[in-house]
């Protein structure tokens, strides 16, 4: 069989038949090759035992090849069997598509049963189908089966009676974090919550909108475990969190804000609008800035590693009132991943966080071998290569003096400035 069809000159013919079989089509009719080489023509002539026609293209009768293979005894199952012997098992894509459709229908069964019992969910269910959101959230039908089961159990508990979001997730799925922001189940369940509350399933996706949507169906978010460290945010008198910030700034003390506090105040309550806010990775920068500048320190926010939900929400709210950001982190692979993650949520410019800054800091490093999984820095195309060449990590503590020096106190804007007519 390999001598008959397995040569390089007939590979195109085998490939054409393979693709037909994958589509569920028979290995019959003809196949044409434009610009066939002399070797390819001679191979067909040897296979069929006769001279072929001349011309710019080569046309082969698949039925004739099938008959030759059967008569010779080389392939009792004909051309289709011969190709399967050469290339291995061939999956009929049409049959696979039918099987996949059956799997998806089975996966959607919990939602179908739910909407049959609760007609008020039919519009939401139709929206899921029309937008394709469910298929985007699930990698395949197998994943969709579990996702739809969890989703049906969550939605069937709505509206709830003042139930914590984590408790709802735990009761319905066994995972208290299944409804955390960014999880596929949370995206789908929140769309159902909006629909049950009479809103459009899509929603704006803002922090406030999500909180209101969950609250409308009797669910409140666990807003205390997610926190963010701040220093120098002016605050204001119109909210509890704003007054806490104002008192802490007057004392020059850092403040840890919870997600609950952030979600319950308007962006203006932070007292920062169209200003520059610096962001660091490690709390030591905040502590040192408080020691150095006290109540005069300009706004500084610390991620303490990967940005928490509280940090992301705070930064998003400040970004919405025109705040600009400058970021510094550790010069290592983990620091790059944190900075890349931050760049997915807000725009920022590097704060002593480029390849040139890394090279300037290297002479003071003792030890600090670079380790971990490498990654490219989205803000500096040369940084990853520079880290690889030197193989040394530079933590924020090693450049602390420069960072603190950059936090030059500004004029205190908490009191109005008197301007004379003269």
Short mmCIF file of C-alpha atoms in Angstrom, two decimals:
data_model
loop_
_atom_site.label_atom_id
_atom_site.label_comp_id
_atom_site.label_asym_id
_atom_site.label_seq_id
_atom_site.Cartn_x
_atom_site.Cartn_y
_atom_site.Cartn_z
CA UNK A 1 0.00 0.00 0.00
CA UNK A 2 2.84 2.39 0.79
CA UNK A 3 4.45 1.59 -2.56
CA UNK A 4 1.18 2.27 -4.37
CA UNK A 5 -0.05 5.41 -2.57
CA UNK A 6 2.43 6.27 0.14
CA UNK A 7 4.99 8.17 -1.91
CA UNK A 8 5.55 11.90 -1.81
CA UNK A 9 4.26 12.30 -5.38
CA UNK A 10 0.77 11.03 -4.40
CA UNK A 11 0.57 12.70 -0.99
CA UNK A 12 -1.77 15.36 -2.43
CA UNK A 13 -4.19 12.67 -3.62
CA UNK A 14 -4.23 10.91 -0.23
CA UNK A 15 -4.80 14.26 1.49
CA UNK A 16 -7.74 15.12 -0.78
CA UNK A 17 -9.41 11.79 -0.02
CA UNK A 18 -8.75 12.17 3.70
CA UNK A 19 -10.47 15.57 3.77
CA UNK A 20 -13.48 14.16 1.88
CA UNK A 21 -13.84 11.35 4.39
CA UNK A 22 -13.58 13.82 7.29
CA UNK A 23 -16.49 15.77 5.80
CA UNK A 24 -18.50 12.58 5.50
CA UNK A 25 -18.26 12.58 1.68
CA UNK A 26 -17.55 9.38 -0.34
CA UNK A 27 -14.16 8.73 -1.95
CA UNK A 28 -15.56 9.09 -5.45
CA UNK A 29 -15.66 11.56 -8.29
CA UNK A 30 -12.39 13.21 -9.29
CA UNK A 31 -9.55 15.22 -7.80
CA UNK A 32 -7.60 17.88 -9.69
CA UNK A 33 -4.13 19.19 -8.98
CA UNK A 34 -3.12 22.44 -10.65
CA UNK A 35 0.49 22.79 -11.76
CA UNK A 36 1.35 19.10 -11.29
CA UNK A 37 5.01 18.19 -11.58
CA UNK A 38 6.28 15.52 -14.03
CA UNK A 39 6.99 13.21 -11.09
CA UNK A 40 3.40 13.55 -9.85
CA UNK A 41 2.05 12.77 -13.31
CA UNK A 42 4.27 9.67 -13.66
CA UNK A 43 3.15 8.43 -10.22
CA UNK A 44 -0.51 8.57 -11.30
CA UNK A 45 0.33 6.80 -14.55
CA UNK A 46 2.09 3.99 -12.66
CA UNK A 47 -0.88 3.67 -10.30
CA UNK A 48 -3.47 3.48 -13.10
CA UNK A 49 -1.30 1.59 -15.60
CA UNK A 50 -1.82 4.02 -18.45
CA UNK A 51 -0.61 7.35 -19.74
CA UNK A 52 -2.46 10.39 -18.56
CA UNK A 53 -3.69 13.42 -20.43
CA UNK A 54 -1.49 16.40 -20.97
CA UNK A 55 -2.36 19.92 -19.81
CA UNK A 56 -1.75 22.46 -17.09
CA UNK A 57 -3.57 20.45 -14.41
CA UNK A 58 -3.77 16.79 -13.41
CA UNK A 59 -7.21 15.24 -12.93
CA UNK A 60 -7.54 11.78 -11.37
CA UNK A 61 -10.68 9.66 -11.28
CA UNK A 62 -11.09 8.46 -7.72
CA UNK A 63 -13.50 5.75 -8.87
CA UNK A 64 -10.83 4.38 -11.21
CA UNK A 65 -8.23 4.38 -8.43
CA UNK A 66 -10.73 2.58 -6.19
CA UNK A 67 -11.23 -0.13 -8.79
CA UNK A 68 -7.48 -0.56 -9.35
CA UNK A 69 -6.87 -1.02 -5.64
CA UNK A 70 -9.68 -3.52 -5.28
CA UNK A 71 -8.70 -5.59 -8.36
CA UNK A 72 -5.05 -5.71 -7.29
CA UNK A 73 -5.99 -7.10 -3.88
CA UNK A 74 -3.86 -4.44 -2.19
CA UNK A 75 -6.94 -2.77 -0.67
CA UNK A 76 -10.07 -4.94 -0.54
CA UNK A 77 -11.94 -1.99 1.02
CA UNK A 78 -11.00 0.26 -1.88
CA UNK A 79 -9.60 3.78 -1.83
CA UNK A 80 -11.25 4.83 1.43
CA UNK A 81 -9.82 1.81 3.25
CA UNK A 82 -6.40 2.38 1.72
CA UNK A 83 -6.24 5.99 2.89
CA UNK A 84 -7.29 4.99 6.40
CA UNK A 85 -4.50 2.41 6.48
CA UNK A 86 -2.00 5.09 5.45
CA UNK A 87 -3.05 8.02 7.68
CA UNK A 88 -4.69 6.24 10.59
CA UNK A 89 -8.20 6.69 11.99
CA UNK A 90 -10.24 9.35 10.20
CA UNK A 91 -12.89 11.15 12.26
CA UNK A 92 -16.04 12.04 10.38
CA UNK A 93 -16.43 15.71 11.26
CA UNK A 94 -20.12 15.68 10.45
CA UNK A 95 -20.69 12.84 12.90
CA UNK A 96 -18.50 14.60 15.45
CA UNK A 97 -20.54 17.77 15.04
CA UNK A 98 -23.75 15.83 15.64
CA UNK A 99 -22.24 14.19 18.72
CA UNK A 100 -21.05 17.54 20.03
CA UNK A 101 -24.49 19.04 19.50
CA UNK A 102 -25.97 16.19 21.54
CA UNK A 103 -23.43 16.83 24.32
CA UNK A 104 -24.28 20.54 24.40
CA UNK A 105 -28.00 19.78 24.49
CA UNK A 106 -27.37 17.47 27.46
CA UNK A 107 -25.26 20.15 29.17
CA UNK A 108 -28.06 22.70 28.81
CA UNK A 109 -30.67 20.39 30.32
CA UNK A 110 -30.48 21.90 33.85
CA UNK A 111 -31.19 25.37 32.42
CA UNK A 112 -34.03 24.06 30.26
CA UNK A 113 -35.61 22.40 33.28
CA UNK A 114 -35.15 25.56 35.35
CA UNK A 115 -36.83 27.84 32.82
CA UNK A 116 -39.64 25.32 32.36
CA UNK A 117 -40.38 25.64 36.09
CA UNK A 118 -39.77 29.40 36.20
CA UNK A 119 -41.12 31.16 33.11
CA UNK A 120 -39.80 34.53 34.32
CA UNK A 121 -36.34 33.29 33.34
CA UNK A 122 -37.16 32.51 29.72
CA UNK A 123 -36.12 35.90 28.39
CA UNK A 124 -32.76 35.57 30.15
CA UNK A 125 -32.36 32.03 28.79
CA UNK A 126 -33.03 33.24 25.25
CA UNK A 127 -30.51 36.03 25.77
CA UNK A 128 -27.87 33.48 26.74
CA UNK A 129 -28.45 31.60 23.49
CA UNK A 130 -28.54 34.69 21.29
CA UNK A 131 -25.32 36.17 22.68
CA UNK A 132 -23.34 32.92 22.88
CA UNK A 133 -22.14 33.96 26.34
CA UNK A 134 -22.44 30.47 27.77
CA UNK A 135 -20.29 28.94 25.02
CA UNK A 136 -17.68 31.63 25.57
CA UNK A 137 -17.60 30.93 29.29
CA UNK A 138 -17.29 27.14 28.89
CA UNK A 139 -14.31 25.65 27.05
CA UNK A 140 -16.30 22.65 25.80
CA UNK A 141 -19.50 20.70 26.34
CA UNK A 142 -18.02 18.76 29.25
CA UNK A 143 -17.14 21.97 31.10
CA UNK A 144 -20.52 23.41 30.16
CA UNK A 145 -22.33 20.50 31.80
CA UNK A 146 -20.88 21.33 35.24
CA UNK A 147 -21.19 25.08 34.67
CA UNK A 148 -24.87 24.81 33.71
CA UNK A 149 -25.60 22.58 36.70
CA UNK A 150 -24.00 25.08 39.07
CA UNK A 151 -25.70 27.99 37.33
CA UNK A 152 -29.14 26.42 37.58
CA UNK A 153 -28.68 25.77 41.30
CA UNK A 154 -27.50 29.34 41.94
CA UNK A 155 -30.25 31.02 39.91
CA UNK A 156 -32.93 28.77 41.41
CA UNK A 157 -32.10 30.30 44.81
CA UNK A 158 -32.80 33.81 43.53
CA UNK A 159 -34.26 36.02 44.79
CA UNK A 160 -32.79 35.30 48.21
CA UNK A 161 -33.44 36.82 51.62
CA UNK A 162 -30.38 38.87 52.51
CA UNK A 163 -27.87 36.12 51.71
CA UNK A 164 -24.10 36.65 51.50
CA UNK A 165 -22.65 36.04 48.05
CA UNK A 166 -20.07 33.60 49.40
CA UNK A 167 -22.76 31.66 51.26
CA UNK A 168 -24.87 31.47 48.11
CA UNK A 169 -21.87 30.14 46.17
CA UNK A 170 -21.02 27.59 48.85
CA UNK A 171 -24.59 26.33 49.22
CA UNK A 172 -25.13 25.98 45.47
CA UNK A 173 -21.75 24.73 44.30
CA UNK A 174 -19.65 23.74 47.31
CA UNK A 175 -17.14 26.49 46.44
CA UNK A 176 -17.47 29.74 48.40
CA UNK A 177 -15.48 31.59 45.72
CA UNK A 178 -17.41 30.32 42.71
CA UNK A 179 -19.23 33.67 42.39
CA UNK A 180 -16.14 35.86 42.81
CA UNK A 181 -15.64 38.59 40.20
CA UNK A 182 -14.10 37.25 37.03
CA UNK A 183 -15.31 33.66 37.46
CA UNK A 184 -17.48 32.34 34.56
CA UNK A 185 -20.27 31.32 36.93
CA UNK A 186 -20.37 34.82 38.43
CA UNK A 187 -20.71 36.39 34.98
CA UNK A 188 -23.61 34.12 34.06
CA UNK A 189 -25.40 34.26 37.42
CA UNK A 190 -25.15 38.04 37.56
CA UNK A 191 -26.87 38.29 34.18
CA UNK A 192 -29.74 36.22 35.59
CA UNK A 193 -29.89 38.44 38.68
CA UNK A 194 -30.23 41.51 36.48
CA UNK A 195 -33.00 39.85 34.50
CA UNK A 196 -34.91 38.87 37.61
CA UNK A 197 -34.62 42.47 38.83
CA UNK A 198 -36.08 43.74 35.57
CA UNK A 199 -32.85 45.06 34.07
CA UNK A 200 -31.02 44.12 30.89
CA UNK A 201 -28.96 40.94 31.41
CA UNK A 202 -25.74 42.59 30.17
CA UNK A 203 -25.47 45.54 32.55
CA UNK A 204 -22.61 48.03 32.69
CA UNK A 205 -20.29 45.82 34.73
CA UNK A 206 -19.20 48.63 37.06
CA UNK A 207 -18.60 47.96 40.74
CA UNK A 208 -21.68 49.91 41.74
CA UNK A 209 -23.86 48.25 39.12
CA UNK A 210 -22.86 44.75 40.21
CA UNK A 211 -23.54 45.52 43.86
CA UNK A 212 -26.95 46.97 43.04
CA UNK A 213 -27.82 43.99 40.81
CA UNK A 214 -27.01 41.47 43.52
CA UNK A 215 -28.77 43.54 46.16
CA UNK A 216 -31.90 43.66 44.02
CA UNK A 217 -32.24 39.87 44.39
CA UNK A 218 -31.39 39.80 48.10
CA UNK A 219 -27.68 38.98 47.86
CA UNK A 220 -24.91 41.03 49.48
CA UNK A 221 -21.23 40.66 48.73
CA UNK A 222 -18.55 39.63 51.22
CA UNK A 223 -16.73 42.94 51.23
CA UNK A 224 -14.39 42.63 54.20
CA UNK A 225 -11.74 40.08 53.23
CA UNK A 226 -10.50 42.04 50.21
CA UNK A 227 -8.40 45.08 51.20
CA UNK A 228 -5.96 47.64 49.83
CA UNK A 229 -3.30 49.71 51.61
CA UNK A 230 -3.28 53.48 51.03
CA UNK A 231 -1.46 56.58 52.18
CA UNK A 232 -2.15 60.27 51.60
CA UNK A 233 -5.59 60.03 50.00
CA UNK A 234 -7.26 63.30 51.10
CA UNK A 235 -10.72 61.89 51.76
CA UNK A 236 -13.60 64.17 52.63
CA UNK A 237 -16.43 64.85 55.09
CA UNK A 238 -19.32 63.25 53.22
CA UNK A 239 -18.79 59.57 54.08
CA UNK A 240 -17.36 57.44 56.87
CA UNK A 241 -14.49 56.17 54.71
CA UNK A 242 -13.80 59.70 53.49
CA UNK A 243 -13.55 60.97 57.08
CA UNK A 244 -11.27 58.07 58.01
CA UNK A 245 -8.98 58.95 55.12
CA UNK A 246 -8.96 62.62 56.04
CA UNK A 247 -8.07 61.88 59.68
CA UNK A 248 -5.35 59.43 58.67
CA UNK A 249 -3.83 61.90 56.22
CA UNK A 250 -3.75 64.59 58.87
CA UNK A 251 -1.85 62.16 61.12
CA UNK A 252 0.37 60.90 58.29
CA UNK A 253 -0.83 57.32 58.85
CA UNK A 254 -1.51 54.60 56.25
CA UNK A 255 -5.07 53.30 55.93
CA UNK A 256 -6.30 49.82 54.95
CA UNK A 257 -9.56 50.11 53.03
CA UNK A 258 -11.91 47.17 52.65
CA UNK A 259 -13.89 46.35 49.56
CA UNK A 260 -17.01 47.20 51.58
CA UNK A 261 -15.78 50.75 52.24
CA UNK A 262 -14.69 51.27 48.64
CA UNK A 263 -17.94 50.04 47.15
CA UNK A 264 -20.08 52.22 49.39
CA UNK A 265 -18.71 55.65 48.55
CA UNK A 266 -18.62 57.77 45.44
CA UNK A 267 -15.28 58.28 43.66
CA UNK A 268 -15.15 61.95 44.67
CA UNK A 269 -15.09 60.93 48.34
CA UNK A 270 -11.43 59.91 47.99
CA UNK A 271 -10.56 63.56 47.42
CA UNK A 272 -8.40 62.92 44.36
CA UNK A 273 -9.37 64.17 40.92
CA UNK A 274 -7.17 64.62 37.83
CA UNK A 275 -4.02 64.05 39.88
CA UNK A 276 -1.08 61.63 39.87
CA UNK A 277 -1.32 58.66 42.20
CA UNK A 278 1.70 56.41 42.60
CA UNK A 279 1.32 52.66 43.08
CA UNK A 280 3.86 50.27 44.62
CA UNK A 281 4.01 46.52 45.12
CA UNK A 282 5.32 46.20 48.68
CA UNK A 283 4.05 47.69 51.99
CA UNK A 284 7.58 48.74 53.00
CA UNK A 285 7.31 51.60 50.50
CA UNK A 286 4.17 52.91 52.21
CA UNK A 287 5.67 52.56 55.68
CA UNK A 288 8.85 54.38 54.65
CA UNK A 289 6.89 57.13 52.89
CA UNK A 290 4.77 57.68 56.01
CA UNK A 291 7.91 57.89 58.14
CA UNK A 292 9.59 60.34 55.76
CA UNK A 293 6.77 62.63 54.67
CA UNK A 294 3.99 62.05 57.21
CA UNK A 295 0.85 64.12 56.52
CA UNK A 296 2.48 65.79 53.52
CA UNK A 297 2.95 62.58 51.55
CA UNK A 298 1.21 62.62 48.16
CA UNK A 299 -1.27 59.81 47.40
CA UNK A 300 0.26 56.33 47.38
CA UNK A 301 -1.48 52.95 46.93
CA UNK A 302 0.10 49.56 47.64
CA UNK A 303 -0.99 46.35 45.88
CA UNK A 304 0.74 44.01 48.36
CA UNK A 305 1.24 41.54 45.54
CA UNK A 306 -1.36 40.78 42.87
CA UNK A 307 -4.10 43.44 42.78
CA UNK A 308 -7.03 42.44 44.97
CA UNK A 309 -10.64 43.16 44.09
CA UNK A 310 -10.53 46.07 46.53
CA UNK A 311 -7.42 47.45 44.82
CA UNK A 312 -8.86 47.01 41.34
CA UNK A 313 -12.12 48.69 42.30
CA UNK A 314 -10.36 51.61 44.01
CA UNK A 315 -8.08 52.18 41.03
CA UNK A 316 -10.99 51.92 38.60
CA UNK A 317 -12.96 54.51 40.56
CA UNK A 318 -10.00 56.90 40.67
CA UNK A 319 -9.37 56.37 36.97
CA UNK A 320 -12.97 57.36 36.33
CA UNK A 321 -12.35 60.81 37.83
CA UNK A 322 -9.28 61.48 35.72
CA UNK A 323 -6.53 60.23 38.01
CA UNK A 324 -3.28 59.17 36.35
CA UNK A 325 -1.10 56.40 37.74
CA UNK A 326 2.62 55.61 37.98
CA UNK A 327 3.66 52.10 39.08
CA UNK A 328 6.77 50.48 40.53
CA UNK A 329 7.28 46.85 41.48
CA UNK A 330 9.98 44.25 42.00
CA UNK A 331 12.31 43.60 39.09
CA UNK A 332 11.66 39.86 38.84
CA UNK A 333 9.32 37.57 36.93
CA UNK A 334 6.63 37.77 39.62
CA UNK A 335 6.85 41.56 39.55
CA UNK A 336 6.37 41.56 35.79
CA UNK A 337 3.29 39.35 36.07
CA UNK A 338 1.78 41.64 38.72
CA UNK A 339 2.42 44.73 36.59
CA UNK A 340 0.97 43.05 33.49
CA UNK A 341 -2.15 42.11 35.46
CA UNK A 342 -2.49 45.70 36.65
CA UNK A 343 -2.22 46.94 33.07
CA UNK A 344 -5.31 44.91 32.21
CA UNK A 345 -7.38 47.08 34.56
CA UNK A 346 -5.91 50.59 34.34
CA UNK A 347 -3.46 52.60 32.29
CA UNK A 348 -0.22 53.43 34.10
CA UNK A 349 3.23 54.69 33.31
CA UNK A 350 6.37 53.18 34.81
CA UNK A 351 7.77 54.72 37.96
CA UNK A 352 11.49 53.88 37.95
CA UNK A 353 10.38 50.57 36.42
CA UNK A 354 12.13 50.29 33.04
CA UNK A 355 15.15 48.36 31.80
CA UNK A 356 17.30 51.47 32.30
CA UNK A 357 16.17 51.74 35.93
CA UNK A 358 16.95 48.06 36.44
CA UNK A 359 20.51 48.52 35.12
CA UNK A 360 21.03 51.54 37.36
CA UNK A 361 20.06 49.50 40.42
CA UNK A 362 22.19 46.43 39.66
CA UNK A 363 25.47 47.65 41.25
CA UNK A 364 23.92 47.66 44.73
CA UNK A 365 22.55 44.10 44.53
CA UNK A 366 24.24 41.35 46.53
CA UNK A 367 22.90 37.92 45.58
CA UNK A 368 19.25 38.00 44.53
CA UNK A 369 19.33 35.30 41.86
CA UNK A 370 16.43 35.58 39.41
CA UNK A 371 14.13 32.56 39.35
CA UNK A 372 10.65 31.59 38.21
CA UNK A 373 8.80 31.52 34.92
CA UNK A 374 9.89 34.33 32.54
CA UNK A 375 7.42 36.69 30.92
CA UNK A 376 7.44 39.77 28.73
CA UNK A 377 6.75 43.21 30.22
CA UNK A 378 3.93 44.91 28.33
CA UNK A 379 5.25 48.40 29.15
CA UNK A 380 8.92 47.84 28.19
CA UNK A 381 9.89 45.46 25.40
CA UNK A 382 13.55 45.39 26.53
CA UNK A 383 13.02 44.64 30.22
CA UNK A 384 12.53 40.86 30.00
CA UNK A 385 15.63 40.43 27.85
CA UNK A 386 17.67 42.56 30.23
CA UNK A 387 16.52 40.47 33.20
CA UNK A 388 17.46 37.26 31.36
CA UNK A 389 20.95 38.52 30.53
CA UNK A 390 21.81 39.53 34.10
CA UNK A 391 19.79 36.91 36.00
CA UNK A 392 19.47 39.11 39.10
CA UNK A 393 16.32 40.28 40.88
CA UNK A 394 16.01 43.80 42.27
CA UNK A 395 13.40 44.21 45.00
CA UNK A 396 11.73 47.51 45.85
CA UNK A 397 13.63 47.68 49.15
CA UNK A 398 16.89 48.18 47.24
CA UNK A 399 15.64 51.34 45.52
CA UNK A 400 13.62 52.61 48.47
CA UNK A 401 15.53 55.87 48.84
CA UNK A 402 14.86 56.86 45.24
CA UNK A 403 11.18 55.96 45.48
CA UNK A 404 10.66 57.89 48.69
CA UNK A 405 12.59 60.83 47.24
CA UNK A 406 10.20 60.92 44.29
CA UNK A 407 7.26 61.47 46.66
CA UNK A 408 7.97 65.16 46.92
CA UNK A 409 5.26 66.70 49.10
CA UNK A 410 2.94 69.07 47.30
CA UNK A 411 1.21 72.11 48.69
CA UNK A 412 -1.53 71.04 51.05
CA UNK A 413 -4.76 71.42 49.11
CA UNK A 414 -6.99 70.64 52.07
CA UNK A 415 -7.34 74.33 52.93
CA UNK A 416 -8.50 76.97 50.40
CA UNK A 417 -5.87 79.39 49.18
CA UNK A 418 -6.63 83.07 49.57
CA UNK A 419 -5.95 85.15 46.49
CA UNK A 420 -5.82 88.93 46.78
CA UNK A 421 -6.99 91.33 44.13
CA UNK A 422 -3.63 93.06 44.11
#
